[in-house]
CSV table of C-alpha atoms in Angstrom, one decimal:
chain,number,residue,atom,x,y,z
A,1,MET,CA,67.9,70.0,115.9
A,2,SER,CA,71.4,70.8,114.4
A,3,LEU,CA,74.5,69.5,115.9
A,4,PHE,CA,75.8,73.4,116.4
A,5,LEU,CA,72.9,74.0,118.6
A,6,HIS,CA,73.3,70.4,120.8
A,7,CYS,CA,76.5,72.5,122.0
A,8,PHE,CA,74.6,75.0,123.6
A,9,PRO,CA,71.7,73.8,125.8
A,10,ALA,CA,68.8,76.5,126.2
A,11,ALA,CA,69.5,77.1,129.7
A,12,LEU,CA,73.2,78.6,129.0
A,13,VAL,CA,71.5,80.4,125.9
A,14,ILE,CA,69.1,82.2,128.3
A,15,ALA,CA,71.8,82.7,130.9
A,16,ALA,CA,74.1,84.2,128.3
A,17,THR,CA,71.2,86.7,126.8
A,18,ALA,CA,70.6,87.7,130.5
A,19,VAL,CA,74.3,88.4,131.0
A,20,ALA,CA,74.7,90.5,127.8
A,21,ALA,CA,71.2,92.4,128.7
A,22,THR,CA,72.8,92.9,132.4
A,23,ALA,CA,75.7,94.4,130.5
A,24,ALA,CA,74.1,96.6,128.2
A,25,ASP,CA,71.9,98.1,131.1
A,26,GLU,CA,75.1,98.7,133.1
A,27,THR,CA,76.5,101.0,130.3
A,28,GLU,CA,74.0,103.2,130.3
A,29,SER,CA,74.4,104.2,133.9
A,30,LYS,CA,78.0,104.3,133.6
A,31,PRO,CA,80.7,106.3,131.3
A,32,ARG,CA,81.2,104.6,128.5
A,33,PRO,CA,84.2,102.3,128.4
A,34,ASN,CA,87.4,102.9,126.8
A,35,PHE,CA,88.9,100.4,124.7
A,36,VAL,CA,92.5,99.2,123.8
A,37,ILE,CA,93.5,96.4,121.4
A,38,VAL,CA,97.0,95.2,121.5
A,39,LEU,CA,98.0,93.0,118.6
A,40,ALA,CA,101.5,91.0,118.6
A,41,ASP,CA,103.1,89.8,115.3
A,42,ASP,CA,103.8,86.2,115.0
A,43,LEU,CA,103.4,85.7,118.8
A,44,GLY,CA,103.0,81.9,119.5
A,45,TYR,CA,100.5,80.5,122.1
A,46,GLY,CA,103.7,79.1,123.8
A,47,ASP,CA,106.0,82.0,123.7
A,48,LEU,CA,104.8,83.7,127.0
A,49,GLY,CA,105.4,83.0,130.8
A,50,CYS,CA,102.0,83.0,131.6
A,51,TYR,CA,101.3,80.4,128.7
A,52,GLY,CA,104.1,78.3,130.1
A,53,HIS,CA,107.4,79.2,128.6
A,54,LYS,CA,110.3,78.7,130.6
A,55,THR,CA,113.0,80.8,129.3
A,56,ILE,CA,111.6,83.8,127.6
A,57,HIS,CA,111.0,86.9,130.4
A,58,THR,CA,107.5,88.5,130.1
A,59,PRO,CA,107.2,90.0,133.8
A,60,ASN,CA,104.7,92.6,132.5
A,61,LEU,CA,102.3,90.3,130.2
A,62,ASN,CA,102.7,87.4,133.1
A,63,ARG,CA,101.4,90.4,135.7
A,64,PHE,CA,98.7,91.5,133.3
A,65,ALA,CA,97.3,88.1,133.2
A,66,LYS,CA,97.1,87.9,137.1
A,67,GLU,CA,95.5,91.0,137.1
A,68,GLY,CA,92.6,89.9,134.8
A,69,LEU,CA,91.3,87.0,132.3
A,70,ARG,CA,93.8,84.5,130.6
A,71,LEU,CA,92.1,82.7,127.6
A,72,THR,CA,93.0,79.3,127.0
A,73,ASN,CA,90.9,78.7,123.6
A,74,CYS,CA,91.9,82.2,122.0
A,75,TYR,CA,92.0,82.3,118.4
A,76,ALA,CA,93.2,84.7,115.5
A,77,SER,CA,90.5,85.2,112.7
A,78,ALA,CA,93.2,83.5,110.3
A,79,ALA,CA,96.6,81.8,109.9
A,80,ASN,CA,98.4,84.8,108.7
A,81,CYS,CA,98.5,88.8,109.4
A,82,SER,CA,96.4,90.6,106.6
A,83,PRO,CA,93.5,88.3,106.8
A,84,SER,CA,93.6,88.1,110.7
A,85,ARG,CA,93.7,91.9,111.2
A,86,CYS,CA,90.5,92.2,108.6
A,87,GLY,CA,88.7,89.3,110.8
A,88,LEU,CA,89.7,91.5,113.8
A,89,LEU,CA,88.4,95.0,112.7
A,90,THR,CA,85.3,93.8,110.5
A,91,GLY,CA,83.9,90.8,112.5
A,92,ARG,CA,83.8,88.8,109.2
A,93,THR,CA,85.8,86.0,108.3
A,94,PRO,CA,88.7,87.5,105.8
A,95,TYR,CA,87.4,85.4,102.9
A,96,ARG,CA,84.2,87.2,102.8
A,97,VAL,CA,86.0,90.2,102.6
A,98,GLY,CA,88.4,89.3,100.1
A,99,ILE,CA,91.7,89.1,102.0
A,100,HIS,CA,92.8,85.8,101.2
A,101,ASN,CA,96.6,86.2,102.2
A,102,TRP,CA,99.2,88.8,103.4
A,103,ILE,CA,99.1,92.1,101.4
A,104,PRO,CA,102.3,93.2,99.9
A,105,MET,CA,102.8,97.0,98.5
A,106,PHE,CA,100.9,97.5,95.4
A,107,SER,CA,98.5,94.7,95.6
A,108,PRO,CA,95.0,95.1,94.6
A,109,MET,CA,93.5,93.4,97.8
A,110,HIS,CA,92.4,95.9,100.8
A,111,VAL,CA,89.9,96.3,103.3
A,112,ARG,CA,86.9,97.9,100.8
A,113,LYS,CA,85.2,101.2,101.9
A,114,ARG,CA,81.9,99.4,102.1
A,115,GLU,CA,83.1,97.2,105.1
A,116,ILE,CA,82.4,98.6,108.5
A,117,THR,CA,84.8,98.2,111.2
A,118,VAL,CA,84.9,98.3,114.8
A,119,SER,CA,86.6,101.6,114.8
A,120,THR,CA,84.2,103.5,112.2
A,121,PHE,CA,81.5,102.4,114.8
A,122,LEU,CA,83.2,103.7,117.7
A,123,ARG,CA,84.1,106.9,116.1
A,124,GLN,CA,80.6,107.5,114.7
A,125,ALA,CA,79.5,106.8,118.4
A,126,GLY,CA,81.4,109.6,119.6
A,127,TYR,CA,84.7,107.9,120.1
A,128,ALA,CA,88.2,109.2,120.0
A,129,THR,CA,90.2,106.8,117.7
A,130,CYS,CA,93.9,105.8,117.3
A,131,GLN,CA,95.8,103.3,115.4
A,132,VAL,CA,99.6,102.7,115.8
A,133,GLY,CA,102.2,100.5,114.5
A,134,LYS,CA,101.4,97.7,111.8
A,135,TRP,CA,98.3,98.3,109.4
A,136,HIS,CA,98.5,95.8,106.6
A,137,LEU,CA,95.2,96.5,105.5
A,138,ASN,CA,96.0,97.6,102.2
A,139,GLY,CA,98.2,97.3,98.9
A,140,ARG,CA,98.5,101.0,98.0
A,141,PHE,CA,99.3,102.3,101.5
A,142,ASN,CA,99.1,106.2,101.8
A,143,LEU,CA,98.4,106.4,98.1
A,144,THR,CA,95.1,107.0,96.4
A,145,GLY,CA,93.1,104.3,95.1
A,146,GLN,CA,92.3,102.5,98.5
A,147,PRO,CA,90.9,103.4,101.8
A,148,GLN,CA,93.7,104.3,104.5
A,149,PRO,CA,93.4,103.9,108.3
A,150,SER,CA,91.4,107.5,108.3
A,151,ASP,CA,88.9,105.7,106.0
A,152,HIS,CA,88.3,103.0,108.6
A,153,GLY,CA,87.4,105.1,111.4
A,154,PHE,CA,90.6,106.3,112.9
A,155,ASP,CA,91.2,110.0,114.0
A,156,HIS,CA,95.0,109.5,114.4
A,157,TRP,CA,97.3,107.2,112.9
A,158,PHE,CA,100.6,106.3,113.1
A,159,SER,CA,101.5,103.6,110.8
A,160,THR,CA,103.3,101.0,108.4
A,161,GLN,CA,102.1,98.9,105.5
A,162,ASN,CA,103.9,96.1,106.8
A,163,ASN,CA,107.0,95.6,108.6
A,164,ALA,CA,109.0,98.7,110.0
A,165,LEU,CA,111.7,99.0,107.2
A,166,PRO,CA,114.6,98.7,106.6
A,167,THR,CA,114.4,96.6,109.8
A,168,HIS,CA,112.7,97.4,113.2
A,169,HIS,CA,115.5,99.2,114.4
A,170,ASN,CA,115.3,102.9,113.3
A,171,PRO,CA,112.8,102.7,110.8
A,172,ASP,CA,112.1,105.2,108.1
A,173,ASN,CA,108.6,104.0,106.6
A,174,PHE,CA,106.2,105.4,109.1
A,175,VAL,CA,103.3,107.5,108.4
A,176,ARG,CA,101.5,109.8,110.4
A,177,ASN,CA,98.1,110.8,109.4
A,178,GLY,CA,99.3,110.6,105.8
A,179,LYS,CA,102.6,112.3,106.2
A,180,PRO,CA,105.6,110.2,105.9
A,181,VAL,CA,107.9,110.8,109.3
A,182,GLY,CA,111.1,109.8,107.9
A,183,LYS,CA,114.0,108.2,110.0
A,184,LEU,CA,113.2,107.7,113.4
A,185,GLU,CA,115.4,106.4,116.0
A,186,GLY,CA,115.0,103.8,118.3
A,187,PHE,CA,113.2,100.3,118.2
A,188,SER,CA,109.5,99.7,116.6
A,189,ALA,CA,107.9,98.7,120.0
A,190,GLN,CA,109.0,101.8,121.7
A,191,LEU,CA,108.4,104.0,118.9
A,192,VAL,CA,104.5,102.8,118.8
A,193,VAL,CA,104.1,103.0,122.5
A,194,ASP,CA,105.8,106.5,122.3
A,195,GLU,CA,103.1,107.7,119.7
A,196,ALA,CA,100.4,105.8,121.9
A,197,MET,CA,101.2,107.7,124.8
A,198,ASN,CA,101.6,111.0,123.3
A,199,TRP,CA,98.0,110.6,121.8
A,200,LEU,CA,96.7,109.4,125.1
A,201,SER,CA,98.2,112.4,127.2
A,202,GLU,CA,98.2,115.3,124.5
A,203,LYS,CA,96.2,114.8,121.5
A,204,ARG,CA,93.0,113.1,122.0
A,205,ASP,CA,89.9,114.6,122.9
A,206,LYS,CA,90.0,114.1,126.5
A,207,GLU,CA,85.8,114.8,126.2
A,208,LYS,CA,85.4,111.5,124.5
A,209,PRO,CA,85.9,107.9,125.3
A,210,PHE,CA,88.5,106.1,123.1
A,211,PHE,CA,89.6,103.5,121.0
A,212,LEU,CA,93.2,102.6,120.7
A,213,TYR,CA,94.6,99.9,118.4
A,214,VAL,CA,98.1,99.0,119.2
A,215,CYS,CA,99.9,96.9,116.3
A,216,PHE,CA,103.2,95.8,117.5
A,217,HIS,CA,105.9,94.3,114.8
A,218,GLU,CA,107.2,92.1,117.5
A,219,PRO,CA,108.3,89.2,117.1
A,220,HIS,CA,108.0,89.2,113.2
A,221,GLU,CA,110.8,89.4,111.0
A,222,PRO,CA,113.1,91.2,110.5
A,223,ILE,CA,114.0,90.9,113.9
A,224,ALA,CA,116.0,93.8,115.8
A,225,SER,CA,116.2,93.7,119.7
A,226,ASP,CA,118.1,96.0,121.9
A,227,LYS,CA,121.2,94.3,123.1
A,228,LYS,CA,119.6,95.3,126.8
A,229,TYR,CA,116.9,92.5,126.3
A,230,SER,CA,119.1,89.9,123.8
A,231,GLN,CA,121.7,89.8,126.1
A,232,ARG,CA,119.5,88.1,129.2
A,233,TYR,CA,119.4,85.0,126.7
A,234,PRO,CA,122.2,82.5,125.9
A,235,ASP,CA,124.2,82.0,122.8
A,236,SER,CA,122.9,79.4,120.9
A,237,GLY,CA,125.5,79.3,118.5
A,238,GLN,CA,123.2,79.7,115.4
A,239,ARG,CA,123.6,83.5,114.4
A,240,SER,CA,120.6,86.0,113.7
A,241,ARG,CA,120.0,86.5,110.1
A,242,TYR,CA,119.5,90.2,111.1
A,243,ASP,CA,122.4,90.7,113.6
A,244,PRO,CA,125.4,88.4,113.2
A,245,THR,CA,126.6,89.7,116.7
A,246,THR,CA,123.5,88.0,118.5
A,247,SER,CA,122.3,84.3,118.2
A,248,SER,CA,119.0,83.4,116.8
A,249,LEU,CA,117.6,82.2,120.1
A,250,ALA,CA,118.8,85.5,121.8
A,251,ALA,CA,117.5,88.0,119.1
A,252,HIS,CA,113.9,86.2,119.1
A,253,HIS,CA,113.6,85.8,122.9
A,254,GLY,CA,115.1,89.4,123.7
A,255,ASN,CA,112.4,90.7,120.9
A,256,ILE,CA,109.4,89.5,122.6
A,257,THR,CA,111.0,90.7,126.3
A,258,GLN,CA,111.5,94.1,124.5
A,259,MET,CA,107.7,93.8,123.3
A,260,ASP,CA,106.8,93.2,126.8
A,261,ASP,CA,108.5,95.8,128.2
A,262,ALA,CA,106.9,98.3,125.7
A,263,PHE,CA,103.2,96.7,126.8
A,264,GLY,CA,104.3,97.4,130.4
A,265,ARG,CA,105.0,101.0,129.8
A,266,LEU,CA,101.9,101.4,128.2
A,267,MET,CA,99.8,100.1,130.9
A,268,ARG,CA,101.5,102.1,133.5
A,269,GLY,CA,101.0,105.1,131.0
A,270,LEU,CA,97.0,104.0,131.6
A,271,ASP,CA,97.7,104.1,135.1
A,272,ASP,CA,99.5,107.2,135.4
A,273,LEU,CA,96.7,109.2,133.5
A,274,GLU,CA,94.0,107.3,135.8
A,275,LEU,CA,92.2,105.7,132.9
A,276,SER,CA,92.9,101.9,134.0
A,277,GLU,CA,89.6,101.5,135.8
A,278,ASN,CA,87.5,102.3,132.9
A,279,THR,CA,89.4,100.8,130.3
A,280,MET,CA,89.2,97.1,128.6
A,281,VAL,CA,92.6,96.2,127.4
A,282,LEU,CA,92.9,93.1,125.0
A,283,PHE,CA,96.5,91.7,124.4
A,284,THR,CA,96.5,88.7,121.5
A,285,SER,CA,98.4,87.8,118.3
A,286,ASP,CA,97.6,87.8,114.9
A,287,ASN,CA,98.5,84.3,114.3
A,288,GLY,CA,100.9,81.5,115.5
A,289,PRO,CA,104.4,81.5,115.4
A,290,ALA,CA,106.5,81.6,112.3
A,291,ILE,CA,109.2,79.2,112.8
A,292,THR,CA,111.1,79.7,110.0
A,293,ARG,CA,115.1,78.8,109.2
A,294,ALA,CA,116.0,82.4,110.2
A,295,HIS,CA,113.2,82.4,112.9
A,296,PRO,CA,113.2,79.1,114.5
A,297,HIS,CA,112.6,79.6,118.2
A,298,GLY,CA,108.4,80.6,118.3
A,299,SER,CA,106.6,78.5,120.3
A,300,ALA,CA,103.1,77.2,119.9
A,301,GLY,CA,103.2,74.8,123.0
A,302,PRO,CA,101.4,71.8,123.0
A,303,LEU,CA,99.5,72.7,119.8
A,304,ARG,CA,99.9,71.3,116.4
A,305,ASP,CA,102.1,73.3,113.4
A,306,LYS,CA,102.2,77.0,113.2
A,307,LYS,CA,101.7,80.3,111.7
A,308,GLY,CA,100.3,79.6,108.0
A,309,ALA,CA,98.4,76.4,109.0
A,310,VAL,CA,94.8,76.0,110.1
A,311,TYR,CA,95.8,73.4,112.8
A,312,GLU,CA,95.8,74.8,116.7
A,313,GLY,CA,99.1,76.1,116.4
A,314,GLY,CA,98.4,78.3,113.3
A,315,ILE,CA,95.5,80.2,114.6
A,316,ARG,CA,95.4,79.6,118.5
A,317,VAL,CA,97.1,82.4,120.4
A,318,PRO,CA,97.6,84.2,123.7
A,319,GLY,CA,94.5,86.2,124.8
A,320,ILE,CA,94.4,88.3,128.0
A,321,ILE,CA,91.8,90.8,128.9
A,322,ARG,CA,91.8,93.3,131.9
A,323,TRP,CA,88.8,95.1,132.5
A,324,PRO,CA,88.1,96.3,136.3
A,325,GLY,CA,84.7,95.5,137.1
A,326,HIS,CA,84.2,92.8,134.8
A,327,THR,CA,87.4,90.7,134.7
A,328,LYS,CA,88.5,88.8,138.0
A,329,PRO,CA,91.8,88.9,138.9
A,330,GLY,CA,93.6,85.5,137.9
A,331,GLN,CA,90.5,84.3,136.2
A,332,VAL,CA,90.9,82.2,133.5
A,333,SER,CA,88.7,80.7,130.5
A,334,ASP,CA,88.3,77.8,128.1
A,335,GLU,CA,85.6,79.2,126.2
A,336,PRO,CA,86.6,79.8,122.8
A,337,VAL,CA,87.2,83.3,121.8
A,338,CYS,CA,87.9,84.5,118.2
A,339,GLY,CA,89.2,87.6,116.7
A,340,VAL,CA,85.8,87.8,114.6
A,341,ASP,CA,84.3,88.4,118.0
A,342,LEU,CA,85.8,91.7,119.0
A,343,LEU,CA,83.3,93.9,116.7
A,344,PRO,CA,80.0,92.7,118.2
A,345,THR,CA,81.7,92.3,121.5
A,346,LEU,CA,82.5,96.1,121.7
A,347,CYS,CA,79.1,96.9,120.1
A,348,ALA,CA,77.7,95.0,123.0
A,349,ALA,CA,79.3,96.8,125.5
A,350,THR,CA,78.5,100.4,124.2
A,351,ASN,CA,75.0,99.6,123.0
A,352,ILE,CA,75.7,100.0,119.4
A,353,PRO,CA,73.5,98.1,117.2
A,354,VAL,CA,75.5,95.2,114.9
A,355,PRO,CA,74.9,96.0,111.2
A,356,ALA,CA,72.0,94.2,110.0
A,357,ASP,CA,73.1,94.3,106.3
A,358,ARG,CA,76.1,91.8,106.2
A,359,VAL,CA,76.8,88.5,107.7
A,360,LEU,CA,78.8,88.9,110.9
A,361,ASP,CA,80.9,85.7,111.8
A,362,GLY,CA,81.7,86.6,115.2
A,363,ALA,CA,79.7,86.8,118.5
A,364,SER,CA,80.0,88.8,121.8
A,365,PHE,CA,82.2,87.5,124.3
A,366,LEU,CA,80.8,89.6,127.3
A,367,PRO,CA,79.1,86.5,128.6
A,368,ILE,CA,82.7,85.0,129.6
A,369,PHE,CA,83.3,87.5,132.4
A,370,SER,CA,80.5,85.9,134.4
A,371,GLY,CA,81.8,82.3,133.5
A,372,HIS,CA,79.1,81.6,130.9
A,373,ARG,CA,79.4,80.5,127.2
A,374,VAL,CA,79.5,82.5,124.0
A,375,GLN,CA,76.2,82.7,122.4
A,376,ARG,CA,76.9,82.0,118.7
A,377,THR,CA,74.7,81.8,115.8
A,378,THR,CA,77.3,80.2,113.2
A,379,PRO,CA,80.5,77.9,114.1
A,380,LEU,CA,84.1,79.7,114.1
A,381,TYR,CA,85.6,78.9,111.0
A,382,TRP,CA,88.9,79.2,109.1
A,383,GLN,CA,90.0,79.5,105.7
A,384,PHE,CA,93.5,79.6,104.2
A,385,ASN,CA,93.6,78.2,100.5
A,386,VAL,CA,97.5,79.1,100.5
A,387,ALA,CA,98.1,77.0,104.0
A,388,HIS,CA,101.2,75.0,104.2
A,389,SER,CA,99.1,72.2,106.2
A,390,LYS,CA,97.3,69.3,104.0
A,391,PRO,CA,93.9,71.0,105.5
A,392,LYS,CA,92.7,74.5,104.2
A,393,VAL,CA,89.4,74.9,105.6
A,394,ALA,CA,88.6,74.4,109.7
A,395,MET,CA,85.4,75.0,111.6
A,396,ARG,CA,85.0,74.4,115.4
A,397,ILE,CA,81.9,73.2,117.2
A,398,GLY,CA,82.0,72.8,121.1
A,399,ASP,CA,85.1,70.7,121.7
A,400,TRP,CA,85.0,69.5,118.0
A,401,LYS,CA,87.2,70.4,115.2
A,402,ILE,CA,86.7,69.4,111.5
A,403,LEU,CA,89.4,70.2,108.7
A,404,ALA,CA,89.1,69.7,105.2
A,405,THR,CA,91.6,69.6,102.3
A,406,LEU,CA,90.6,71.2,99.0
A,407,THR,CA,90.5,69.5,95.5
A,408,GLY,CA,92.6,70.7,92.9
A,409,PRO,CA,96.3,71.6,92.9
A,410,ALA,CA,97.4,72.9,96.0
A,411,ILE,CA,98.7,76.6,96.1
A,412,LYS,CA,102.1,77.4,97.3
A,413,PRO,CA,102.4,79.6,100.0
A,414,TYR,CA,103.3,83.1,98.6
A,415,GLY,CA,101.9,86.7,99.2
A,416,ASP,CA,99.2,88.7,97.5
A,417,ILE,CA,96.7,87.2,95.0
A,418,ARG,CA,97.2,85.9,91.7
A,419,PRO,CA,94.6,86.0,89.0
A,420,GLU,CA,94.8,81.9,88.5
A,421,ASP,CA,94.1,81.6,92.2
A,422,GLN,CA,90.9,84.0,92.3
A,423,GLN,CA,89.6,81.4,89.9
A,424,SER,CA,90.5,78.6,92.1
A,425,ILE,CA,89.0,79.9,95.1
A,426,HIS,CA,85.7,80.1,93.6
A,427,ILE,CA,85.6,76.5,92.1
A,428,VAL,CA,87.4,74.4,94.0
A,429,GLU,CA,85.7,72.0,96.9
A,430,LEU,CA,86.1,70.5,99.9
A,431,ASP,CA,87.9,66.9,99.9
A,432,GLN,CA,89.4,64.8,102.6
A,433,PHE,CA,88.0,65.6,106.4
A,434,GLU,CA,89.8,65.1,109.6
A,435,LEU,CA,87.9,65.6,113.0
A,436,TYR,CA,89.4,66.1,116.4
A,437,ASN,CA,88.6,66.6,120.0
A,438,LEU,CA,90.2,69.5,121.5
A,439,ARG,CA,89.0,69.1,124.9
A,440,GLU,CA,90.4,65.3,125.1
A,441,GLU,CA,93.5,66.1,123.0
A,442,ILE,CA,94.6,69.9,122.4
A,443,GLY,CA,97.6,68.4,120.1
A,444,GLU,CA,95.2,67.3,117.0
A,445,MET,CA,97.3,63.8,116.7
A,446,THR,CA,94.1,61.4,116.8
A,447,ASP,CA,91.7,61.8,113.8
A,448,ARG,CA,88.6,60.7,115.2
A,449,ALA,CA,86.7,61.0,111.6
A,450,ALA,CA,86.4,57.0,111.3
A,451,SER,CA,85.3,56.4,114.7
A,452,GLU,CA,82.8,59.1,114.6
A,453,PRO,CA,80.9,58.7,111.5
A,454,GLN,CA,77.6,60.3,112.5
A,455,ARG,CA,79.4,63.6,113.7
A,456,LEU,CA,81.5,63.6,110.7
A,457,GLN,CA,78.5,63.6,108.6
A,458,ALA,CA,76.9,66.5,110.5
A,459,MET,CA,80.0,68.6,110.6
A,460,SER,CA,81.1,68.2,107.3
A,461,ALA,CA,77.7,69.2,105.8
A,462,ALA,CA,77.9,72.5,108.2
A,463,LEU,CA,81.5,73.1,106.8
A,464,LYS,CA,80.4,72.7,103.1
A,465,LYS,CA,77.6,75.0,103.7
A,466,LYS,CA,79.6,77.8,105.0
A,467,TYR,CA,82.7,77.3,103.1
A,468,ARG,CA,80.2,77.7,99.8
A,469,GLU,CA,78.5,80.9,101.2
A,470,VAL,CA,81.7,82.4,102.1
A,471,CYS,CA,83.2,81.9,98.6
A,472,ARG,CA,80.5,83.2,96.8
A,473,GLU,CA,80.6,86.5,99.0
A,474,SER,CA,84.5,86.8,98.4
A,475,PRO,CA,85.0,89.5,95.7
A,476,ILE,CA,87.1,89.5,92.5
A,477,TRP,CA,90.0,91.9,92.4
A,478,PRO,CA,91.1,93.6,89.5
A,479,ALA,CA,94.2,91.8,88.9
A,480,TRP,CA,92.5,90.2,86.0
A,481,THR,CA,92.7,93.0,84.1
A,482,MET,CA,95.9,94.6,85.5
A,483,ARG,CA,97.6,91.2,84.3
A,484,GLY,CA,95.9,90.9,81.0
A,485,TYR,CA,93.5,88.3,81.6
A,486,GLU,CA,90.2,88.3,80.3
A,487,GLY,CA,88.5,89.8,83.6
A,488,GLN,CA,85.1,90.1,82.3
A,489,ARG,CA,84.7,86.4,81.4
A,490,ILE,CA,86.0,85.3,84.7
A,491,ARG,CA,83.9,87.6,86.4
A,492,GLU,CA,80.8,86.5,84.7
A,493,PHE,CA,82.0,82.9,85.7
A,494,VAL,CA,82.2,83.6,89.0
A,495,GLU,CA,79.0,85.1,89.4
A,496,SER,CA,77.3,82.3,87.8
A,497,LEU,CA,78.6,80.2,90.7
A,498,ARG,CA,77.5,82.7,93.4
A,499,THR,CA,74.1,82.6,92.2
A,500,THR,CA,73.7,79.0,91.9
A,501,SER,CA,72.1,77.3,95.3
A,502,PRO,CA,74.8,75.8,97.7
């Protein structure tokens, strides 16, 4: 029996299966649930009061955590934004899909039409669907040549390609259903919730259940915070890069409070429309805190490192779920849950079969509502070849996490995908390994690779197998021919790697 299966005793697997089956039976006799997914941008594991922050005011999210289930082992699908969002919508580790890094405008990277998103599944099943806020899943946003939000299952969308520009205050780059909106007045979080509430109350088909995907820009740079939020925090001396009249600490902390206020308004809106009782709401973040020179105040709490690393600080994030009748007030779960689990979970909750023609990397997390384990057929996996951490690949099995470096020269962190990097992704191999027990030590400071040789051998073999499988599936983007490289020769080379046995 494999090491992975040892982590899930037969009794627990049977129990989890029974829970999932019971949940599926219940959905047949009740109205189909609504779903609201709320995604913060660069919010760290330690950035909320309900996750231990002593200073930042997040009363609405703290209340939300008391009303529902708080996850202590919630993971983003990747260590930065575009890959994480890709995993969340497709249920597939983003390197399979070809989203290797954050996507700048005009990049060839995008979530291809052949990928099936959770929004597409739900729309086909009769759901009304809406996306508001940051999209960040294509380089040709609102241009021809790449799928747009409407091509990935959204009836209504009010989106930006990446950041709200020129800042998150009075932005002028939002697009509504393919039409540029022009300059807006206000701060991004409030504008995003305004649109969400208008869709919920006025524009959606109220005969249908709904899926609402709310993507805040906060607290990503360029930070813009209303004075009524930033003034709640002391002047730290260091000036904000984006607002010299405010300290960087006050700007950052105020930005999170501003987002919390917008989130609270969204929750009150669900209450006012009498939608809360039959709605699953998930709040989470796309990756760990940025913690840059201009943005130094994000917190990963007790975790190691930050955004852009495959250590816990880069990928473990806040995660709170409220679903009346399923979650219990004040419930806490230590079970690992990841962004790639969303698609199989919502499919299970609505009796929609998951796609059988492609590999999914996630699993339904419905069992956690009854205190059971997630039934996984594949371990949780992260890959980020441009990570600033030495390890670039990681896998978690039970309480244990293995990380690996890659052979060859390191790729400096940057945006987009370069031709030489695409070739590197398909030929570099795993190299040095680190091993940590996350239950015993959340901070990943004691490498157990030398003291656990048998576990290291089994987990490194599993990691190598998964790594090769993912790399073989990863597409080659047309930047080769666009930038004058011998595209056909390199495609043939990569194809030969895919057809060799692992």
